[in-house]
Short mmCIF file of C-alpha atoms and ligand atoms in Angstrom, two decimals:
data_model
loop_
_atom_site.label_atom_id
_atom_site.label_comp_id
_atom_site.label_asym_id
_atom_site.label_seq_id
_atom_site.Cartn_x
_atom_site.Cartn_y
_atom_site.Cartn_z
CA MET A 1 65.31 116.94 122.38
CA THR A 2 64.51 120.27 120.77
CA PHE A 3 67.62 122.21 119.83
CA GLU A 4 68.19 125.98 119.72
CA ASN A 5 70.89 127.75 117.73
CA THR A 6 71.95 130.11 120.49
CA LEU A 7 75.14 130.56 122.59
CA HIS A 8 73.19 130.05 125.76
CA PHE A 9 71.77 126.81 124.63
CA ALA A 10 75.17 125.46 123.40
CA LYS A 11 76.62 126.30 126.81
CA GLN A 12 73.86 124.46 128.55
CA LEU A 13 74.60 121.41 126.56
CA ASP A 14 78.33 121.76 127.52
CA LEU A 15 77.29 121.89 131.17
CA GLN A 16 75.35 118.60 130.83
CA ASP A 17 78.09 116.93 128.87
CA PRO A 18 79.95 114.26 130.99
CA LEU A 19 82.86 114.37 128.60
CA ALA A 20 83.24 118.22 128.53
CA ASN A 21 86.57 118.12 130.42
CA TYR A 22 88.22 115.81 127.93
CA LYS A 23 88.74 118.82 125.63
CA GLU A 24 91.42 119.85 128.11
CA VAL A 25 93.52 116.73 127.63
CA PHE A 26 94.19 117.35 123.94
CA ASN A 27 96.41 119.72 122.18
CA PHE A 28 94.69 122.16 119.72
CA PRO A 29 96.51 123.98 116.96
CA LYS A 30 96.02 127.73 116.97
CA VAL A 31 94.94 130.00 114.14
CA ASN A 32 94.94 133.80 114.83
CA GLY A 33 96.13 133.09 118.34
CA LYS A 34 92.91 131.02 119.16
CA SER A 35 92.51 127.22 119.49
CA VAL A 36 90.80 126.02 116.39
CA ILE A 37 87.40 124.32 116.03
CA TYR A 38 88.70 120.92 114.85
CA PHE A 39 86.42 118.89 112.62
CA THR A 40 89.15 116.61 110.96
CA GLY A 41 89.45 114.05 113.57
CA ASN A 42 88.24 111.69 110.84
CA SER A 43 91.49 112.33 109.09
CA LEU A 44 94.03 112.93 111.87
CA GLY A 45 92.89 112.91 115.47
CA LEU A 46 94.23 115.49 117.98
CA GLN A 47 97.26 114.77 120.16
CA PRO A 48 96.46 113.61 123.66
CA LYS A 49 98.61 115.49 126.08
CA ILE A 50 99.72 112.33 127.85
CA ALA A 51 101.21 111.06 124.58
CA VAL A 52 104.40 112.91 125.20
CA ASP A 53 104.95 111.20 128.66
CA TYR A 54 104.53 107.77 127.01
CA VAL A 55 107.08 108.63 124.27
CA ASN A 56 109.41 110.25 126.77
CA GLU A 57 109.28 107.15 128.82
CA VAL A 58 110.63 105.12 126.02
CA MET A 59 113.23 107.66 125.14
CA LYS A 60 114.45 107.69 128.75
CA ASP A 61 114.57 103.80 129.03
CA TRP A 62 116.37 103.84 125.63
CA ALA A 63 119.00 106.34 127.00
CA GLU A 64 119.48 104.59 130.35
CA LEU A 65 119.12 100.94 129.37
CA ALA A 66 119.73 100.63 125.76
CA VAL A 67 119.44 96.93 124.71
CA GLU A 68 118.41 95.93 128.31
CA GLY A 69 115.20 97.87 127.62
CA HIS A 70 113.82 94.88 125.79
CA PHE A 71 113.24 93.16 129.05
CA TYR A 72 113.87 95.84 131.80
CA ALA A 73 112.14 98.94 130.37
CA HIS A 74 109.27 100.35 132.55
CA LYS A 75 107.14 98.66 129.91
CA PRO A 76 109.41 95.98 128.39
CA TRP A 77 109.77 96.31 124.57
CA TRP A 78 109.80 92.62 123.54
CA ASP A 79 106.09 92.32 124.32
CA TYR A 80 105.04 95.98 124.34
CA HIS A 81 102.42 95.47 121.56
CA GLU A 82 100.55 93.10 123.57
CA ARG A 83 99.60 95.97 126.05
CA LEU A 84 97.32 97.34 123.31
CA CYS A 85 95.34 94.21 122.69
CA THR A 86 92.89 94.32 125.63
CA PRO A 87 91.96 98.00 125.43
CA LEU A 88 91.67 97.80 121.56
CA ALA A 89 89.53 94.60 121.85
CA LYS A 90 86.99 96.70 123.82
CA VAL A 91 86.97 99.40 121.15
CA VAL A 92 86.18 96.98 118.24
CA GLY A 93 84.18 94.29 120.16
CA ALA A 94 86.76 91.53 119.98
CA LEU A 95 88.58 89.00 122.26
CA PRO A 96 92.01 90.35 123.24
CA SER A 97 93.52 87.36 121.53
CA GLU A 98 91.92 88.41 118.25
CA ILE A 99 93.84 91.83 118.09
CA THR A 100 97.31 92.58 117.12
CA VAL A 101 99.02 95.97 116.29
CA MET A 102 101.55 96.21 113.57
CA ASN A 103 102.82 97.91 110.43
CA THR A 104 100.31 100.31 108.76
CA LEU A 105 96.86 99.82 107.39
CA THR A 106 97.28 99.10 103.69
CA VAL A 107 100.27 96.95 104.41
CA ASN A 108 98.19 94.93 106.99
CA LEU A 109 95.38 94.46 104.41
CA HIS A 110 97.77 93.07 101.94
CA LEU A 111 99.12 90.68 104.64
CA LEU A 112 95.49 89.67 105.61
CA LEU A 113 94.72 89.01 101.98
CA VAL A 114 97.61 86.69 101.86
CA SER A 115 95.79 84.60 104.43
CA PHE A 116 92.21 85.16 103.53
CA TYR A 117 92.06 85.54 99.80
CA LYS A 118 92.39 82.09 98.43
CA PRO A 119 91.03 82.04 94.84
CA THR A 120 90.31 78.86 93.02
CA THR A 121 89.57 78.47 89.37
CA THR A 122 85.83 78.76 90.16
CA ARG A 123 85.72 80.95 93.27
CA TYR A 124 87.82 83.98 92.82
CA LYS A 125 85.77 87.14 92.69
CA VAL A 126 85.74 90.00 95.19
CA ILE A 127 82.93 92.36 95.99
CA CYS A 128 83.78 95.96 97.13
CA GLU A 129 81.94 99.15 97.06
CA GLU A 130 81.99 101.59 94.19
CA LYS A 131 84.37 104.54 95.00
CA ALA A 132 85.98 102.71 97.82
CA PHE A 133 89.03 104.64 99.38
CA PRO A 134 91.62 104.65 96.67
CA SER A 135 94.26 102.71 98.66
CA ASP A 136 91.63 99.85 98.91
CA GLN A 137 91.12 99.93 95.23
CA TYR A 138 94.91 99.80 94.56
CA LEU A 139 95.13 97.06 97.27
CA LEU A 140 92.57 94.82 95.51
CA GLN A 141 93.93 95.53 92.03
CA THR A 142 97.56 94.79 92.90
CA HIS A 143 96.96 91.96 95.33
CA LEU A 144 94.71 90.08 92.82
CA ALA A 145 97.27 90.57 90.07
CA SER A 146 100.05 89.29 92.28
CA VAL A 147 98.33 86.06 92.70
CA GLY A 148 97.53 85.60 88.93
CA ILE A 149 93.90 86.78 88.97
CA ASN A 150 92.80 89.32 86.45
CA PRO A 151 91.40 92.28 88.64
CA SER A 152 89.03 93.64 85.85
CA LYS A 153 87.32 90.17 85.69
CA ALA A 154 87.40 89.42 89.42
CA ILE A 155 86.46 92.66 91.17
CA VAL A 156 82.70 93.41 91.32
CA GLU A 157 81.73 96.87 92.70
CA VAL A 158 78.33 97.44 94.32
CA LYS A 159 77.07 100.64 92.69
CA ARG A 160 74.98 103.47 94.14
CA ARG A 161 71.62 104.09 92.44
CA PRO A 162 71.49 107.12 90.03
CA GLY A 163 70.82 110.22 92.03
CA GLU A 164 71.66 108.50 95.48
CA HIS A 165 74.66 109.16 97.57
CA ASN A 166 74.58 105.97 99.73
CA LEU A 167 74.65 102.29 99.14
CA ARG A 168 71.60 100.19 99.76
CA LEU A 169 71.85 97.11 101.87
CA GLU A 170 69.52 95.33 99.31
CA ASP A 171 71.91 96.16 96.46
CA VAL A 172 74.97 94.66 98.50
CA LEU A 173 72.98 91.52 99.11
CA ALA A 174 71.66 91.26 95.45
CA THR A 175 75.32 91.63 94.22
CA ILE A 176 76.31 88.81 96.53
CA ASP A 177 73.47 86.74 95.00
CA GLU A 178 74.52 87.58 91.47
CA VAL A 179 78.14 86.72 91.97
CA GLY A 180 76.95 83.53 93.81
CA ASP A 181 79.41 80.51 93.84
CA GLU A 182 82.07 82.66 92.28
CA LEU A 183 82.42 84.81 95.29
CA ALA A 184 85.55 84.39 97.31
CA LEU A 185 85.74 87.56 99.32
CA VAL A 186 83.59 90.66 100.36
CA PHE A 187 85.95 93.37 101.31
CA MET A 188 84.49 96.83 102.07
CA GLY A 189 84.86 99.96 104.24
CA GLY A 190 82.78 99.76 107.29
CA ILE A 191 82.20 103.44 107.03
CA ASN A 192 82.52 105.19 103.70
CA TYR A 193 85.22 107.78 103.79
CA TYR A 194 83.42 110.16 101.52
CA THR A 195 79.84 110.05 102.62
CA GLY A 196 80.31 108.82 106.19
CA GLN A 197 77.71 105.96 105.67
CA VAL A 198 77.92 103.09 108.05
CA LEU A 199 77.40 99.74 106.28
CA PRO A 200 75.27 97.05 108.08
CA MET A 201 78.42 94.92 108.79
CA LYS A 202 76.65 92.22 110.71
CA GLU A 203 74.08 91.56 107.97
CA ILE A 204 76.52 91.74 105.13
CA THR A 205 78.94 89.39 106.88
CA ALA A 206 76.31 86.89 107.67
CA TYR A 207 74.84 86.87 104.23
CA ALA A 208 78.15 86.55 102.34
CA GLN A 209 79.43 83.85 104.55
CA ALA A 210 76.36 81.86 104.08
CA LYS A 211 77.25 81.87 100.42
CA GLY A 212 80.64 80.47 101.30
CA ALA A 213 82.73 83.76 101.03
CA ILE A 214 85.24 85.26 103.47
CA VAL A 215 84.37 88.77 104.75
CA GLY A 216 86.82 91.42 105.69
CA TRP A 217 86.42 95.07 106.71
CA ASP A 218 88.51 98.21 106.31
CA LEU A 219 87.69 99.98 109.60
CA ALA A 220 89.73 103.11 109.20
CA HIS A 221 86.79 105.33 109.82
CA ALA A 222 84.99 103.12 112.14
CA ALA A 223 87.49 102.26 114.94
CA GLY A 224 86.93 104.48 117.93
CA ASN A 225 83.96 106.08 116.18
CA ILE A 226 81.07 103.58 116.00
CA ALA A 227 79.90 100.48 117.98
CA LEU A 228 81.70 97.40 116.66
CA ASP A 229 81.18 93.74 117.64
CA LEU A 230 83.58 92.02 115.35
CA HIS A 231 83.74 88.74 117.35
CA GLU A 232 80.00 88.36 117.62
CA TRP A 233 79.40 89.46 114.04
CA ASN A 234 81.78 86.50 113.13
CA VAL A 235 83.79 88.77 110.80
CA ASP A 236 86.74 86.90 109.28
CA PHE A 237 89.39 89.82 109.42
CA ALA A 238 89.44 93.50 109.74
CA ALA A 239 92.12 96.22 110.02
CA TRP A 240 92.17 99.88 110.83
CA CYS A 241 94.65 102.69 111.15
CA SER A 242 95.11 104.52 114.51
CA TYR A 243 95.60 108.14 113.34
CA LYS A 244 91.91 109.11 112.97
CA TYR A 245 89.45 108.62 115.76
CA MET A 246 92.12 106.54 117.66
CA ASN A 247 94.27 109.78 118.12
CA ALA A 248 97.59 107.84 117.90
CA GLY A 249 99.57 110.20 115.71
CA PRO A 250 100.35 110.67 112.02
CA GLY A 251 100.91 107.53 110.00
CA ASN A 252 100.90 105.35 113.13
CA ALA A 253 100.52 101.62 113.49
CA SER A 254 97.52 99.65 112.38
CA GLY A 255 95.27 97.36 114.48
CA CYS A 256 94.18 94.06 113.05
CA PHE A 257 91.35 91.56 113.96
CA ILE A 258 91.68 88.05 113.08
CA HIS A 259 88.76 85.81 114.31
CA GLU A 260 89.86 83.20 116.83
CA ARG A 261 88.65 80.38 114.62
CA TYR A 262 91.70 80.93 112.52
CA HIS A 263 94.44 81.14 115.09
CA SER A 264 95.58 77.55 114.77
CA ASP A 265 94.53 77.14 111.19
CA THR A 266 97.72 75.89 109.35
CA SER A 267 96.09 75.84 106.12
CA LEU A 268 96.28 79.61 105.83
CA ASN A 269 99.07 81.27 103.98
CA ARG A 270 101.17 83.80 106.02
CA ILE A 271 104.06 86.12 105.50
CA GLY A 272 105.98 85.17 108.51
CA GLY A 273 108.67 86.70 110.70
CA TRP A 274 110.28 86.16 114.01
CA TRP A 275 107.88 88.40 116.01
CA GLY A 276 105.06 86.05 115.08
CA HIS A 277 107.15 83.08 116.29
CA ASN A 278 106.30 81.18 119.44
CA LYS A 279 106.90 83.80 122.21
CA GLU A 280 108.72 81.58 124.67
CA ARG A 281 111.01 80.20 121.97
CA ARG A 282 111.56 83.41 119.90
CA PHE A 283 115.09 83.97 121.03
CA LEU A 284 116.23 80.38 120.62
CA MET A 285 116.69 81.29 116.85
CA GLU A 286 114.99 78.09 115.62
CA GLN A 287 114.77 77.17 112.01
CA THR A 288 111.15 76.32 111.72
CA PHE A 289 108.36 78.98 111.99
CA ASP A 290 105.99 78.06 114.70
CA PRO A 291 103.44 80.89 114.81
CA ILE A 292 101.83 82.12 118.05
CA THR A 293 98.25 80.73 118.25
CA ASN A 294 96.53 84.11 118.42
CA ALA A 295 96.40 87.25 116.29
CA ASN A 296 100.00 88.09 117.32
CA GLY A 297 101.02 85.10 115.20
CA TRP A 298 100.62 87.43 112.21
CA GLN A 299 103.34 89.79 113.63
CA ILE A 300 106.44 89.86 111.42
CA SER A 301 109.06 92.31 112.87
CA ASN A 302 110.19 93.98 116.09
CA PRO A 303 107.33 96.36 116.89
CA PRO A 304 108.06 100.08 116.51
CA ILE A 305 107.90 101.05 120.24
CA LEU A 306 108.16 104.79 119.64
CA SER A 307 104.96 104.60 117.49
CA LEU A 308 103.17 102.27 119.84
CA ALA A 309 103.73 104.62 122.80
CA PRO A 310 101.33 107.31 121.76
CA TYR A 311 98.78 104.70 120.65
CA LEU A 312 98.94 103.16 124.13
CA ALA A 313 98.51 106.70 125.68
CA SER A 314 95.47 107.26 123.54
CA LEU A 315 93.96 103.85 124.59
CA GLN A 316 94.27 104.85 128.12
CA LEU A 317 91.63 107.62 127.38
CA PHE A 318 89.44 105.06 125.53
CA GLU A 319 89.69 102.82 128.59
CA GLU A 320 88.68 105.70 130.96
CA VAL A 321 85.71 106.91 128.89
CA GLY A 322 84.48 103.81 127.04
CA MET A 323 82.87 103.65 123.64
CA GLU A 324 79.35 103.83 125.04
CA ALA A 325 79.81 107.34 126.48
CA LEU A 326 81.62 108.50 123.35
CA ILE A 327 78.81 107.19 121.25
CA ALA A 328 76.19 108.81 123.38
CA LYS A 329 77.90 112.18 122.93
CA ARG A 330 78.57 111.64 119.30
CA ASP A 331 74.89 111.07 118.49
CA ARG A 332 73.91 114.19 120.23
CA ILE A 333 76.47 116.54 119.06
CA THR A 334 76.32 115.31 115.40
CA ALA A 335 72.53 115.94 115.59
CA TYR A 336 73.29 119.41 116.93
CA LEU A 337 75.64 120.14 114.04
CA ALA A 338 73.07 118.99 111.60
CA PHE A 339 70.42 121.14 113.36
CA VAL A 340 72.68 124.38 113.22
CA LEU A 341 73.40 123.66 109.63
CA ALA A 342 69.75 123.41 108.81
CA ASP A 343 68.86 126.57 110.82
CA ILE A 344 71.45 128.72 109.06
CA ALA A 345 70.47 127.36 105.69
CA LYS A 346 66.86 128.49 106.48
CA GLN A 347 68.00 131.89 107.72
CA GLU A 348 70.00 132.41 104.49
CA ASN A 349 67.68 130.78 102.07
CA THR A 350 70.39 128.38 100.96
CA THR A 351 71.17 124.66 101.13
CA TYR A 352 73.83 122.70 102.93
CA GLU A 353 73.03 119.36 101.70
CA ILE A 354 74.14 116.54 104.08
CA ILE A 355 74.72 113.48 102.02
CA THR A 356 75.52 111.36 105.11
CA PRO A 357 72.54 109.17 106.24
CA GLU A 358 70.21 110.82 108.79
CA GLN A 359 69.68 107.70 111.01
CA PRO A 360 72.13 107.69 113.98
CA GLU A 361 72.85 103.91 113.31
CA GLU A 362 73.88 104.62 109.67
CA ARG A 363 76.43 107.31 110.48
CA GLY A 364 79.30 107.99 112.93
CA SER A 365 80.93 111.33 113.87
CA GLN A 366 81.07 112.64 110.22
CA LEU A 367 78.68 114.75 108.31
CA SER A 368 79.67 115.21 104.63
CA VAL A 369 78.10 118.43 103.29
CA PHE A 370 77.51 118.95 99.60
CA LEU A 371 78.11 122.61 98.94
CA HIS A 372 76.02 123.92 96.15
CA GLY A 373 77.55 127.03 94.69
CA LYS A 374 79.97 128.18 97.47
CA GLY A 375 82.44 125.29 97.20
CA LYS A 376 86.16 125.86 97.65
CA ASN A 377 85.76 129.60 98.65
CA LEU A 378 83.82 128.60 101.64
CA PHE A 379 86.38 125.89 102.56
CA ASN A 380 89.05 128.48 102.32
CA TYR A 381 87.21 130.97 104.39
CA LEU A 382 86.53 128.43 107.15
CA MET A 383 90.29 127.36 107.33
CA LYS A 384 91.32 130.99 107.53
CA ASN A 385 88.93 131.56 110.34
CA GLY A 386 89.93 128.75 112.52
CA VAL A 387 87.67 125.92 111.51
CA ILE A 388 89.62 123.01 110.29
CA VAL A 389 87.49 121.03 107.79
CA ASP A 390 88.58 118.99 104.82
CA TRP A 391 87.66 119.20 101.22
CA ARG A 392 86.88 116.35 98.90
CA GLU A 393 86.30 116.75 95.12
CA PRO A 394 84.01 117.72 93.59
CA ASN A 395 82.14 119.79 96.22
CA VAL A 396 82.18 118.25 99.63
CA VAL A 397 83.35 119.34 103.00
CA ARG A 398 83.58 116.76 105.81
CA LEU A 399 82.79 117.81 109.35
CA ALA A 400 83.53 115.46 112.21
CA PRO A 401 82.59 116.68 115.77
CA VAL A 402 84.66 114.28 117.66
CA PRO A 403 83.03 113.60 121.05
CA PHE A 404 86.35 113.50 122.87
CA TYR A 405 87.21 117.16 122.08
CA THR A 406 84.41 119.02 120.32
CA SER A 407 82.07 121.13 122.44
CA TYR A 408 78.62 122.28 121.73
CA GLU A 409 79.91 125.84 121.86
CA ASP A 410 82.30 124.95 119.07
CA ILE A 411 79.28 123.97 116.95
CA TYR A 412 77.38 127.23 117.74
CA ASN A 413 80.70 129.22 116.95
CA PHE A 414 81.13 127.31 113.77
CA GLY A 415 77.56 128.42 112.77
CA GLN A 416 78.34 132.03 113.39
CA ILE A 417 81.50 131.84 111.23
CA LEU A 418 79.35 130.24 108.55
CA ILE A 419 76.89 133.15 108.72
CA GLN A 420 79.80 135.73 108.56
CA SER A 421 81.23 133.77 105.52
CA SER A 422 78.12 134.63 103.45
CA LYS A 423 78.61 138.30 104.14
CA GLU A 424 82.32 138.21 103.18
CA ILE A 425 82.59 135.71 100.24
C1 PLP B 1 89.24 104.12 104.39
C2 PLP B 1 90.61 104.09 104.35
N1 PLP B 1 91.27 103.07 103.99
C3 PLP B 1 92.74 103.00 103.80
C4 PLP B 1 93.42 104.19 104.08
C5 PLP B 1 94.92 104.16 104.02
O1 PLP B 1 95.61 103.97 105.18
P1 PLP B 1 97.27 103.83 105.22
O2 PLP B 1 97.74 105.08 104.46
O3 PLP B 1 97.59 104.06 106.71
O4 PLP B 1 97.58 102.61 104.63
C6 PLP B 1 92.82 105.34 104.64
C7 PLP B 1 93.59 106.55 104.99
O5 PLP B 1 93.00 107.54 105.13
C8 PLP B 1 91.36 105.30 104.60
O6 PLP B 1 90.68 106.47 105.06
#
């Protein structure tokens, strides 16, 4: 499609957009009395208006039923978390039995490493990407140390080539070959938080597994954003947070995927707790841990119902719309944003260098723009003028036009604010 950087054209695209009405089902912050243009759904997704109903339902049941709510609430609390498994399975391409929701992301990754990082004297190395999200770096460093492995000897980073922003698949595969029989685990971000690059998870998973390694993915930036097929890709484990594209609220619970082939595997270590115990026998207060034979067998504690409520509300919207429609709009609106940036750069004889890959299959909603020259001043200008973006050192703004709630008119208006910024900064 040939794009035009005009208000009329943007409005036409909105008229053709089957998801246009979904903007109305989210709450937007206001700046200068106007709803913002929100480009930070890759950091914290907007609040679905129905979230408050789901939370109020729990509050009401708690007020009226107290402890009886465990079994007699509108949505009984003792197995509330199970309601999230089927809709989430569709979002990440899994069987419902392979999904559980609990704790928070980094906590879950530690718990999953308890099960899936099983170093031996000869096979103990872990491959991850250079400049992984800091929490993943601390996760690996501290987890390995906690099981007596020297992180500086065991962690192998796949590097970007000099002058390049993104990882090359061939370099990931070559690193797997180099580490060879010493490779215990490949653990990477499915989408890099800084560049927005989507890694070819299917290929990397198959290649590393063929060498005898386990493969796990941090899907913080991928869940609810790109097409995932975790079961078919034979991924061993994965986890994601729910506060970015999943729109479940700040610091909310994390989803986990554990491939079904492990559900009854008693050779795996686990950190157990009563919510992972045989569901029918949980309240018999038995002495011996008998884990549920699906991903819920990794649960530990009473689920946080007040957190799960907005997550369930958000999943209702994913159920209604489906990933296919979200992805179709995502590709078009992201391409429109790239076009508007390029058009303005041409008009102004400047550069907005997009470091995110250009091919739709190698990126999700996010475009990371390297700002030559204008840097922090431009970021501050945008924020003051109602465009919420985020800043990453040394000189990058990340823009995520989330298909649920970004309109084409937003993109056009953002472009006009960008033009105005060059006159005022
Ligand atoms: C890629 C990635 N991994 C891990 C985390 C950490 O998540 P949490 O603080 O929920 O453990 C984040 C948070 O933004 C992230 O973007």
